[in-house]
mmCIF file of C-alpha atoms in Angstrom:
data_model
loop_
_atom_site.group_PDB
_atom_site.id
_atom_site.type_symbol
_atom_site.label_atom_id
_atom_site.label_comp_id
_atom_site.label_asym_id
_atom_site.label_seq_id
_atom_site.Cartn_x
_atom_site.Cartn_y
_atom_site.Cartn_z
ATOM 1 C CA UNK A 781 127.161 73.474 127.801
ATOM 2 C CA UNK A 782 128.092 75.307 124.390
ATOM 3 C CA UNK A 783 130.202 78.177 124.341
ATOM 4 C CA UNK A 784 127.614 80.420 123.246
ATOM 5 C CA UNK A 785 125.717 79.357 126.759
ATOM 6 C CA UNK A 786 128.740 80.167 128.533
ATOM 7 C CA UNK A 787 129.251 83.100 127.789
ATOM 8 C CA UNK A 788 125.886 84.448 128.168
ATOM 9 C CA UNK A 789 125.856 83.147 131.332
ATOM 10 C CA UNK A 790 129.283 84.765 132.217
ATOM 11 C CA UNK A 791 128.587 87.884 130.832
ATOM 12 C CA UNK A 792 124.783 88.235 132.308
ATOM 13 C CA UNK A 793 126.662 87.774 135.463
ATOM 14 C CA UNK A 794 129.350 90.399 135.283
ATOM 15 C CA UNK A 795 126.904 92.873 133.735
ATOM 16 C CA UNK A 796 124.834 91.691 137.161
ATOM 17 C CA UNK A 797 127.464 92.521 139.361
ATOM 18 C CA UNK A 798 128.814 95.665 137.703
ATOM 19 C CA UNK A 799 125.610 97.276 137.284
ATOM 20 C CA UNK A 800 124.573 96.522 141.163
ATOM 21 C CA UNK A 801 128.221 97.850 142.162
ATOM 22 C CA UNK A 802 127.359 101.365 140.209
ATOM 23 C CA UNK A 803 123.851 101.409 141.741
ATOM 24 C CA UNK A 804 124.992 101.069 145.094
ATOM 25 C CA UNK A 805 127.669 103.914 144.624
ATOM 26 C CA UNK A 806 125.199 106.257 143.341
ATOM 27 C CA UNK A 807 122.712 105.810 145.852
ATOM 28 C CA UNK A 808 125.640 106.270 148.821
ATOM 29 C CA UNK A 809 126.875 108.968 146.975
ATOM 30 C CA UNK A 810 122.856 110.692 147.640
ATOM 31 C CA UNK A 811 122.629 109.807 150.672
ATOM 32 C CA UNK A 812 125.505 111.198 152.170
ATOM 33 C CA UNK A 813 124.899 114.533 150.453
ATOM 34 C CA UNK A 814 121.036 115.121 150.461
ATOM 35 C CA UNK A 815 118.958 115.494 153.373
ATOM 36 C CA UNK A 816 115.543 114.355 154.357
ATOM 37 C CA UNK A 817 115.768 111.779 151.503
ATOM 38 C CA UNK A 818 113.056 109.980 152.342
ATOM 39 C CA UNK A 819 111.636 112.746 153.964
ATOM 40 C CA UNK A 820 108.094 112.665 151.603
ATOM 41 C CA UNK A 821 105.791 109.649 150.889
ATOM 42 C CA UNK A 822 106.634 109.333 147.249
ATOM 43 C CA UNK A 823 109.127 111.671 145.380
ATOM 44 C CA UNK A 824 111.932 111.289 147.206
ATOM 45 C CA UNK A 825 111.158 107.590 147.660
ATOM 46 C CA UNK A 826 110.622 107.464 144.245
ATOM 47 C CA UNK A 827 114.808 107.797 143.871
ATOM 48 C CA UNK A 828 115.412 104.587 145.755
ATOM 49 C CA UNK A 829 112.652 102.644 143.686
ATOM 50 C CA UNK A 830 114.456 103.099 140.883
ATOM 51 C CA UNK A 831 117.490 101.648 141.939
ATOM 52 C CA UNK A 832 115.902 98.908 143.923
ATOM 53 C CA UNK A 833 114.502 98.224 140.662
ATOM 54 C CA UNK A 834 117.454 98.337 138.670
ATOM 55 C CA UNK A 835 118.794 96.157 140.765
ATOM 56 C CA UNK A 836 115.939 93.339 140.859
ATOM 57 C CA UNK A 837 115.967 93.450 137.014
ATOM 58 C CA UNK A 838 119.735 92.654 136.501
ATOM 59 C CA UNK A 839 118.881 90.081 138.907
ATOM 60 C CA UNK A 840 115.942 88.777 137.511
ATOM 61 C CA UNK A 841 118.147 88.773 134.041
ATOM 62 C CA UNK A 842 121.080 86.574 135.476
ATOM 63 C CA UNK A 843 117.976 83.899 136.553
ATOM 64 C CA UNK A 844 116.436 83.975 132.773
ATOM 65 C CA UNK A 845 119.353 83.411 130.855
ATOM 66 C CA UNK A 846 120.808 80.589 133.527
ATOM 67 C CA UNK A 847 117.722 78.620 133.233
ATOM 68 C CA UNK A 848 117.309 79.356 129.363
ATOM 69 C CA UNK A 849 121.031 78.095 128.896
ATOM 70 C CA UNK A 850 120.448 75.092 131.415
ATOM 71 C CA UNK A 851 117.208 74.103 129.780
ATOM 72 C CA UNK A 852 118.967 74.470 125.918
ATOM 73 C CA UNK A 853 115.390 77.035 125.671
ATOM 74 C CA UNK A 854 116.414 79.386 123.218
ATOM 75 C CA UNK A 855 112.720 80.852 123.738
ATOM 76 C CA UNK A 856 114.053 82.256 127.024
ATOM 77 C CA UNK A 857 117.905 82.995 125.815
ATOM 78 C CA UNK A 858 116.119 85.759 123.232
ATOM 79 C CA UNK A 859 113.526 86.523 125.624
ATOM 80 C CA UNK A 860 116.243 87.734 127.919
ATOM 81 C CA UNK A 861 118.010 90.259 125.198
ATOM 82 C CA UNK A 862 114.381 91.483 125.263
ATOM 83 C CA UNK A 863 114.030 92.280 128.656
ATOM 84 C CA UNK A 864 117.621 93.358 129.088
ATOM 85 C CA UNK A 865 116.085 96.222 126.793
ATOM 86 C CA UNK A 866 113.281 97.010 129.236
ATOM 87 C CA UNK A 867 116.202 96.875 132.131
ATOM 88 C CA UNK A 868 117.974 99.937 129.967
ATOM 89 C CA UNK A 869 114.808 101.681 129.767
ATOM 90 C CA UNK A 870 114.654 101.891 133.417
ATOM 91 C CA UNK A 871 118.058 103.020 133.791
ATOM 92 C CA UNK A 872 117.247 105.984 131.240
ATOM 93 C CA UNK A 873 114.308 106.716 132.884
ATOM 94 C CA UNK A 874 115.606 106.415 136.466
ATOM 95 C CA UNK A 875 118.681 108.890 135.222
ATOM 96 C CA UNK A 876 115.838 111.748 134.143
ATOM 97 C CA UNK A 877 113.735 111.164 137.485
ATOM 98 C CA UNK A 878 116.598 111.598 139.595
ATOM 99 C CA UNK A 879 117.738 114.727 137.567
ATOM 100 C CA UNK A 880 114.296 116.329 137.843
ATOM 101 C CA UNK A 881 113.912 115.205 141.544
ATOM 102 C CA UNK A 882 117.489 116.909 142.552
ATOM 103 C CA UNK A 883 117.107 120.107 140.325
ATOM 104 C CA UNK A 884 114.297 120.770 143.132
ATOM 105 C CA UNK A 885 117.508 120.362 146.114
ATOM 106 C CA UNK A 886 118.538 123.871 145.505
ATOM 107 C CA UNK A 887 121.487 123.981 147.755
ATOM 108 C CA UNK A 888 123.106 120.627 146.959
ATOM 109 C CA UNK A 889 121.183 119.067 143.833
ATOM 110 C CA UNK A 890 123.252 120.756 141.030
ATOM 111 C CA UNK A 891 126.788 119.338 142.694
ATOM 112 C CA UNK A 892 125.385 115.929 143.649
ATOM 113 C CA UNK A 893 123.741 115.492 140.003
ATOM 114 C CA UNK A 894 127.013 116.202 138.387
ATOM 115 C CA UNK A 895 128.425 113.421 141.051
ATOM 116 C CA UNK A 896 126.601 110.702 140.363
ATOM 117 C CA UNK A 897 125.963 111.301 136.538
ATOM 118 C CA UNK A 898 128.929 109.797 134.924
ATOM 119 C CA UNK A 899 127.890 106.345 137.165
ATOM 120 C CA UNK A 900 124.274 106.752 135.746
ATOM 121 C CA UNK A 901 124.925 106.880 132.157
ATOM 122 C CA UNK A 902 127.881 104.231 132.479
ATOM 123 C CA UNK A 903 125.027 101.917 133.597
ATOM 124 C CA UNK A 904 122.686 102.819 130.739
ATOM 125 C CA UNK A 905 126.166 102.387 128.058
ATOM 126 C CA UNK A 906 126.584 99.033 129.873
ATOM 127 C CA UNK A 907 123.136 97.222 129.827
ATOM 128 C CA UNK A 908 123.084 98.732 126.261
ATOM 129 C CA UNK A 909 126.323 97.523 124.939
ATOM 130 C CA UNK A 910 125.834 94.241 126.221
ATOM 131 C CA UNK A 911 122.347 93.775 124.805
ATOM 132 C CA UNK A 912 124.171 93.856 121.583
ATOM 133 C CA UNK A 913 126.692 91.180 122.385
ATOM 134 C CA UNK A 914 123.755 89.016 123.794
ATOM 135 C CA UNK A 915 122.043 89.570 120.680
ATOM 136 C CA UNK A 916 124.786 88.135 118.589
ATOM 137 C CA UNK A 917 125.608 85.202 121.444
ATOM 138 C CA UNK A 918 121.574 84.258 120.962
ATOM 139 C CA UNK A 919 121.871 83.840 116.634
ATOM 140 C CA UNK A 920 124.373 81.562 117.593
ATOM 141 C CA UNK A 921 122.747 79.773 120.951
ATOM 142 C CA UNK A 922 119.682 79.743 118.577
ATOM 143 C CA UNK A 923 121.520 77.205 115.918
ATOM 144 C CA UNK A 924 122.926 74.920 118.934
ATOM 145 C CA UNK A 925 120.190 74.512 120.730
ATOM 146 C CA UNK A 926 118.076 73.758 117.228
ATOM 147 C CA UNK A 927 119.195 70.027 118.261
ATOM 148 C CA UNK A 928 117.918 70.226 121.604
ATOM 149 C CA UNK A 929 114.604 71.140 119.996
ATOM 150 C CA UNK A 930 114.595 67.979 117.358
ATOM 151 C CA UNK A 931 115.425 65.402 120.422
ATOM 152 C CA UNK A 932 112.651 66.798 122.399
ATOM 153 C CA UNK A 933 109.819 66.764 120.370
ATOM 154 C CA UNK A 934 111.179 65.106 116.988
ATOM 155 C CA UNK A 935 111.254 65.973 113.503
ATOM 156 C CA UNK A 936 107.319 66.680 113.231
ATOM 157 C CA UNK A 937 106.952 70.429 112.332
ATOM 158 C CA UNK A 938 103.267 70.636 113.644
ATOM 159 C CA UNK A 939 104.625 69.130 116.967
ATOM 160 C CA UNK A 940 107.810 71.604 117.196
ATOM 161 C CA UNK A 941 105.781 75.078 116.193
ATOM 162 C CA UNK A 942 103.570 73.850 119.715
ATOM 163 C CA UNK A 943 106.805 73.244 121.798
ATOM 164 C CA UNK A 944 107.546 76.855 120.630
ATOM 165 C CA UNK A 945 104.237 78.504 121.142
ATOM 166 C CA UNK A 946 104.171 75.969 125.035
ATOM 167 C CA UNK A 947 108.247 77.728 125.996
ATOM 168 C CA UNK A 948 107.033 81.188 124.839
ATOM 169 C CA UNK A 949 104.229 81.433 127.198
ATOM 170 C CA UNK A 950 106.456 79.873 129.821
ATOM 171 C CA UNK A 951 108.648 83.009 129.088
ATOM 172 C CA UNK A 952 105.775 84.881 129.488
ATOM 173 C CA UNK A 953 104.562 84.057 132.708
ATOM 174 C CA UNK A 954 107.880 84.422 134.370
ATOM 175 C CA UNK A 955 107.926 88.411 132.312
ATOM 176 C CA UNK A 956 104.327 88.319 134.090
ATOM 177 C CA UNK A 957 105.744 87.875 137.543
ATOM 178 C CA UNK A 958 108.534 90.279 137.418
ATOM 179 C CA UNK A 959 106.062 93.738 136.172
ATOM 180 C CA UNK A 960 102.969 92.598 138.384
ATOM 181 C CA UNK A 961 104.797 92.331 141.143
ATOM 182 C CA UNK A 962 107.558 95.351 140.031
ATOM 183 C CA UNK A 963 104.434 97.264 139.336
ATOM 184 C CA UNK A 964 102.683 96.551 142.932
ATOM 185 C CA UNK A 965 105.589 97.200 144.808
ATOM 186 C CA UNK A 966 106.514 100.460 142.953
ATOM 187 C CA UNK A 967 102.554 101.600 143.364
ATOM 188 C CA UNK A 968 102.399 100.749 147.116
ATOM 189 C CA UNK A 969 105.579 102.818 147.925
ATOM 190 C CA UNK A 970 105.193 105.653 145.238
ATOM 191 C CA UNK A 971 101.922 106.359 145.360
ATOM 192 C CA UNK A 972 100.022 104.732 148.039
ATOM 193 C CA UNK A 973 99.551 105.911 151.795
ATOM 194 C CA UNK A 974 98.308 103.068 154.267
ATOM 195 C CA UNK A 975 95.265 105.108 154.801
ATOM 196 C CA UNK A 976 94.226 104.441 151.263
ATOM 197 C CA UNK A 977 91.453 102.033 150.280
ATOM 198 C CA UNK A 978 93.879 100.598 147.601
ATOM 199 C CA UNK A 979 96.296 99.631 150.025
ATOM 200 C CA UNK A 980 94.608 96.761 151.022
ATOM 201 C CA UNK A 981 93.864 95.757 147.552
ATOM 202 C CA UNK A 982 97.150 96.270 145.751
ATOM 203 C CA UNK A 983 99.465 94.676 148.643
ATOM 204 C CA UNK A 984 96.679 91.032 147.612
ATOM 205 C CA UNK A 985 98.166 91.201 144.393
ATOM 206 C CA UNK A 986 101.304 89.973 144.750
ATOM 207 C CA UNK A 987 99.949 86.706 146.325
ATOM 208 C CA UNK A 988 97.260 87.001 143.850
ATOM 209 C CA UNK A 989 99.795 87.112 141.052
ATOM 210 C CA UNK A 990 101.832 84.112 142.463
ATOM 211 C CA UNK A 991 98.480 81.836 143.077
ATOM 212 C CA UNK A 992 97.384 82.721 139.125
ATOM 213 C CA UNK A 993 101.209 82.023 137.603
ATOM 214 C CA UNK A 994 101.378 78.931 139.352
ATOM 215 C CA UNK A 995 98.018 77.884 138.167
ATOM 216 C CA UNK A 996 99.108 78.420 134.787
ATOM 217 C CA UNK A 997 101.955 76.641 134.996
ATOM 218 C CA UNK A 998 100.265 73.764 136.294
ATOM 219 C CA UNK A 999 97.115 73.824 133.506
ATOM 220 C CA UNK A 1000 99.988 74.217 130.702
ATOM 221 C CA UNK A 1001 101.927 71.278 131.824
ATOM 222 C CA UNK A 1002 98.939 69.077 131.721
ATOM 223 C CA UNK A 1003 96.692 70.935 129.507
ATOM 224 C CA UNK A 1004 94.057 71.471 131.874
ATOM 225 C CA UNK A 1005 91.266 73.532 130.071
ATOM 226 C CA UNK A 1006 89.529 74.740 133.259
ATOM 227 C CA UNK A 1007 92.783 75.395 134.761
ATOM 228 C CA UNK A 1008 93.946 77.601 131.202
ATOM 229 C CA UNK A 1009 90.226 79.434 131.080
ATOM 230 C CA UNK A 1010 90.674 80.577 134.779
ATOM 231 C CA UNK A 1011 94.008 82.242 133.885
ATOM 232 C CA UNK A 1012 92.520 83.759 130.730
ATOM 233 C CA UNK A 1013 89.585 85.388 133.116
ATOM 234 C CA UNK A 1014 91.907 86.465 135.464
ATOM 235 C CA UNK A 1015 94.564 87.969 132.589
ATOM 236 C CA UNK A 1016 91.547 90.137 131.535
ATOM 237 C CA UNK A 1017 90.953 91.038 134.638
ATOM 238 C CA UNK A 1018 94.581 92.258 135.125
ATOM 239 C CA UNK A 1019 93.993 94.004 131.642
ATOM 240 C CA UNK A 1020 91.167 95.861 133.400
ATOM 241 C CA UNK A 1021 93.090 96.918 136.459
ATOM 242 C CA UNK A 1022 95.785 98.640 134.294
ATOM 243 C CA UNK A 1023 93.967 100.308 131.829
ATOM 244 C CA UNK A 1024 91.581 101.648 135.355
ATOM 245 C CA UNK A 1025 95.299 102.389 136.599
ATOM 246 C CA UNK A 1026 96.184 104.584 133.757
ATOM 247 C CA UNK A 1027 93.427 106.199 133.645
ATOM 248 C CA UNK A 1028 93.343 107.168 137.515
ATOM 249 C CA UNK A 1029 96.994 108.640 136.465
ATOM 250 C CA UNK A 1030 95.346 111.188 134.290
ATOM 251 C CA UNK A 1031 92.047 112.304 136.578
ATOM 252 C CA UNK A 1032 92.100 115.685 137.234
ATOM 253 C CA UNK A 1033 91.074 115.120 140.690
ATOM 254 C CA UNK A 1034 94.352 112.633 141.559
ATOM 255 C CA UNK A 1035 96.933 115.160 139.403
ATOM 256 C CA UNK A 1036 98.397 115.846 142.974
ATOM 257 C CA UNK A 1037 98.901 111.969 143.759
ATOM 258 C CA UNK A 1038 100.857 111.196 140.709
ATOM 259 C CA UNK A 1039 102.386 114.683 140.053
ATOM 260 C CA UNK A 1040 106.525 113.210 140.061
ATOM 261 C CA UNK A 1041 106.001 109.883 139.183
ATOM 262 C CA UNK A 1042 103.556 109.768 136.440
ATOM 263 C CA UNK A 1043 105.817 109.384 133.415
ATOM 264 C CA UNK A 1044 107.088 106.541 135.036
ATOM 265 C CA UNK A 1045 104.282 104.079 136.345
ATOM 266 C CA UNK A 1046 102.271 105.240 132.689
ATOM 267 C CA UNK A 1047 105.263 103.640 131.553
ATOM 268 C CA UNK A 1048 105.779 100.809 133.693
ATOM 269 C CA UNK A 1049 101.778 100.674 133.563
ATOM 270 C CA UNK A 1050 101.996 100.537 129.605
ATOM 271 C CA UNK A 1051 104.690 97.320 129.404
ATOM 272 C CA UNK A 1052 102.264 95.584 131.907
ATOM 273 C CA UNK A 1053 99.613 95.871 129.481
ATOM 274 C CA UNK A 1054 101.682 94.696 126.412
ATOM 275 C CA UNK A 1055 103.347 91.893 128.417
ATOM 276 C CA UNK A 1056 99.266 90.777 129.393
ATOM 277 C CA UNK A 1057 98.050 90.786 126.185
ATOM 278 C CA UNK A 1058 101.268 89.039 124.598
ATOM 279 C CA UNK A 1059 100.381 86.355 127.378
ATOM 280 C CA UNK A 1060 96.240 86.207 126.839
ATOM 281 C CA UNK A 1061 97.247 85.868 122.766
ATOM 282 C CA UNK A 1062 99.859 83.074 123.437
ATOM 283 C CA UNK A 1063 97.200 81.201 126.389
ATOM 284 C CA UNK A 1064 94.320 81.032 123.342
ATOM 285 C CA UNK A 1065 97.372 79.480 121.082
ATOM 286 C CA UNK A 1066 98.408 77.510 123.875
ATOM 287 C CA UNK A 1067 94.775 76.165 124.275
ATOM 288 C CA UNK A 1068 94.291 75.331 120.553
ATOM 289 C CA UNK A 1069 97.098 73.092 121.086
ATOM 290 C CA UNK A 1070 95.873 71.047 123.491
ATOM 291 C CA UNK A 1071 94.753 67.534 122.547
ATOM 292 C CA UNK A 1072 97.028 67.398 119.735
ATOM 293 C CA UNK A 1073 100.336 65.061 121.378
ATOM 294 C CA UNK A 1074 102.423 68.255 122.917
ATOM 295 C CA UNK A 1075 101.905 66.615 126.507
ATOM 296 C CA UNK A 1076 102.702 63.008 125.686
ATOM 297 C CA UNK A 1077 106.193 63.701 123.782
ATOM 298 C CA UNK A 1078 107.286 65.713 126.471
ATOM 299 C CA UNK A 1079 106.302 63.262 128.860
ATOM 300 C CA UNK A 1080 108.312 60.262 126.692
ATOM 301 C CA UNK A 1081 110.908 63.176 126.749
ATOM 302 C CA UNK A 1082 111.596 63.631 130.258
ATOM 303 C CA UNK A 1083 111.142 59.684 131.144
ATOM 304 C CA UNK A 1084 107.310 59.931 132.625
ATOM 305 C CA UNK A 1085 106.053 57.759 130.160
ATOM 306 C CA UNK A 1086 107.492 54.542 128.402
ATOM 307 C CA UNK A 1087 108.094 53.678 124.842
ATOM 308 C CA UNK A 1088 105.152 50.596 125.267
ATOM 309 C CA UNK A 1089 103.005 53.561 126.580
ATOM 310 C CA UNK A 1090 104.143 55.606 123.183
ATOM 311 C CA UNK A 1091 103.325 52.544 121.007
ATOM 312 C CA UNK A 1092 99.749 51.733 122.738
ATOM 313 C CA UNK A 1093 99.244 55.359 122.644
ATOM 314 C CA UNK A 1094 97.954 57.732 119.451
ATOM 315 C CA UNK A 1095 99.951 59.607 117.280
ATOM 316 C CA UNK A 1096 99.374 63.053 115.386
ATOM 317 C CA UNK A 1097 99.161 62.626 111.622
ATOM 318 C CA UNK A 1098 99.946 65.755 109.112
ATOM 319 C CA UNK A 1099 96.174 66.865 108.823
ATOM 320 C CA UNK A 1100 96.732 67.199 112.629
ATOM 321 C CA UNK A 1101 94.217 63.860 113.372
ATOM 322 C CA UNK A 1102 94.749 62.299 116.167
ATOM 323 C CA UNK A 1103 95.209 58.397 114.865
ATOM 324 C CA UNK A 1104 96.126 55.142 116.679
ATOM 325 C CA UNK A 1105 99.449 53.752 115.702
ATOM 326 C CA UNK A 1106 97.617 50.397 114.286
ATOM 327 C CA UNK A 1107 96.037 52.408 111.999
ATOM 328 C CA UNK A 1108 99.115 53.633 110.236
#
């Protein structure tokens, strides 16, 4: 493994275990001096969401750049800075929730705030500090794992710009999994009473979500075209449900619903429509691929399929025609 690997491994780790050492301080630190903490269905739940989530995403961070380093993916090593950015984002809007929501504790909130606020901006100074150094460790993964790349899928630039567009939508999926479900979660506690006809509905989407992903994962690996158009339907569909989402946010007639938490699932509800519609755009490129020898190099690649297999099979030619190897 290259030093550059290393040490983003190393570091996503210690940032991992930092991080989830402050979070745990700060919430013991509210606990023991606010009462009734949980006392409401959603604003005072709303405080141990954001940790919780905090706490998932530095997580969820450590398991990207592992397998991005493991897999010599660069795809995944930069897609990680990226959603160490989204992590920070959270903390800074997790450190103006929790100010709002103890401003309204008007015998201990002011002393408590004050407490815990040197721990909540350290976090924010440490996911952003080392989103820099991962930045720099990626420009110079990015040129060591450019050999992993040519032995792969060869010197064929047609060939390599599909392995790209085939690991970024890998990338994608897994960002898919971590807001659909982040968002479900977040809505069900936050927002949701069990009474509500929602309920029902938003708890089937985690499954939902899982079923869909894995689908995708399978069509992609063996550029199933039923398989690929099912996800696409269902990624609109998903498109639909947030933008119906956001809207509900903003109704007049649910203002008292989403009163203290709407700045914060518009937000989360806004990166789950960018992250969608990043994925539908790289599923249609994915799809154009298909048919064009993506699937049988990486099958010589990994061993499923012998070099007499490569020789009696076709080959892609510059025009991008598919031709048999006779043919030269």
């Amino acid at each position: 493994m290259p030093l550059a690997g290393k040490l983003c491994c190393w570091l996503a780790g210690l940032q991992a275990l930092t991080v989830i050492g402050l979070e745990i301080s700060i919430l013991v630190m509210v606990l023991k001096y606010v009462e009734n903490v949980f006392s409401s269905w959603s604003s005072d739940k709303g405080v141990a969401i954001y940790f919780m989530l905090l706490i998932i995403a530095s997580l969820y961070g450590v398991f990207l750049v592992v397998g991005g380093v493991l897999n010599g993916d660069t795809i995944q090593i930069i897609g990680f800075s990226v959603f160490n950015l989204f992590t920070m984002s959270l903390a800074i809007f997790r450190y103006f929730q929790v100010r709002q929501w103890l401003n309204d504790e008007v015998v201990v909130g002011d002393l408590v705030f004050k407490m815990i606020q040197k721990e909540m901006i350290a976090s924010i100074v440490i996911i952003g500090g080392m989103t820099l150094v991962f930045g720099v460790l990626t420009y110079f993964a990015f040129h060591l794992f450019g050999w992993e790349i040519y032995k792969r899928v060869g010197a064929d630039m047609k060939i390599r710009r599909m392995y790209i567009n085939y690991r970024l939508l890998v990338l994608l999926l897994k960002m898919d999994f971590f807001v659909f479900v982040g968002f479900a979660v977040s809505y069900i506690i936050l927002i949701l009473k069990s009474s509500d006809p929602e309920f029902g509905i938003t708890i089937a989407l985690v499954p939902i979500t899982l079923m869909v992903l894995s689908l995708a994962f399978w069509g992609l690996q063996r550029e199933s075209v039923w398989a690929m158009w099912t996800v696409v339907v269902m990624m609109c569909a998903s498109s639909a449900y947030f933008v119906f989402k956001c809207a509900r946010m903003y109704d007049p007639k649910q203002e008292e619903k989403y009163a203290t938490q709407k700045p914060m699932m518009t937000y989360y509800t806004v990166i789950s429509l960018v992250v969608v519609a990043a994925t539908l755009h790289q599923l249609a490129t994915c799809l154009a691929n298909f048919g064009y020898g993506l699937k049988e190099r990486i099958e010589i690649t990994r061993g499923k399929r012998s070099d007499m297999e490569q020789i009696q099979d076709y080959y892609v030619n510059a025009a991008g025609d598919r031709r048999m190897n006779l043919d030269g």
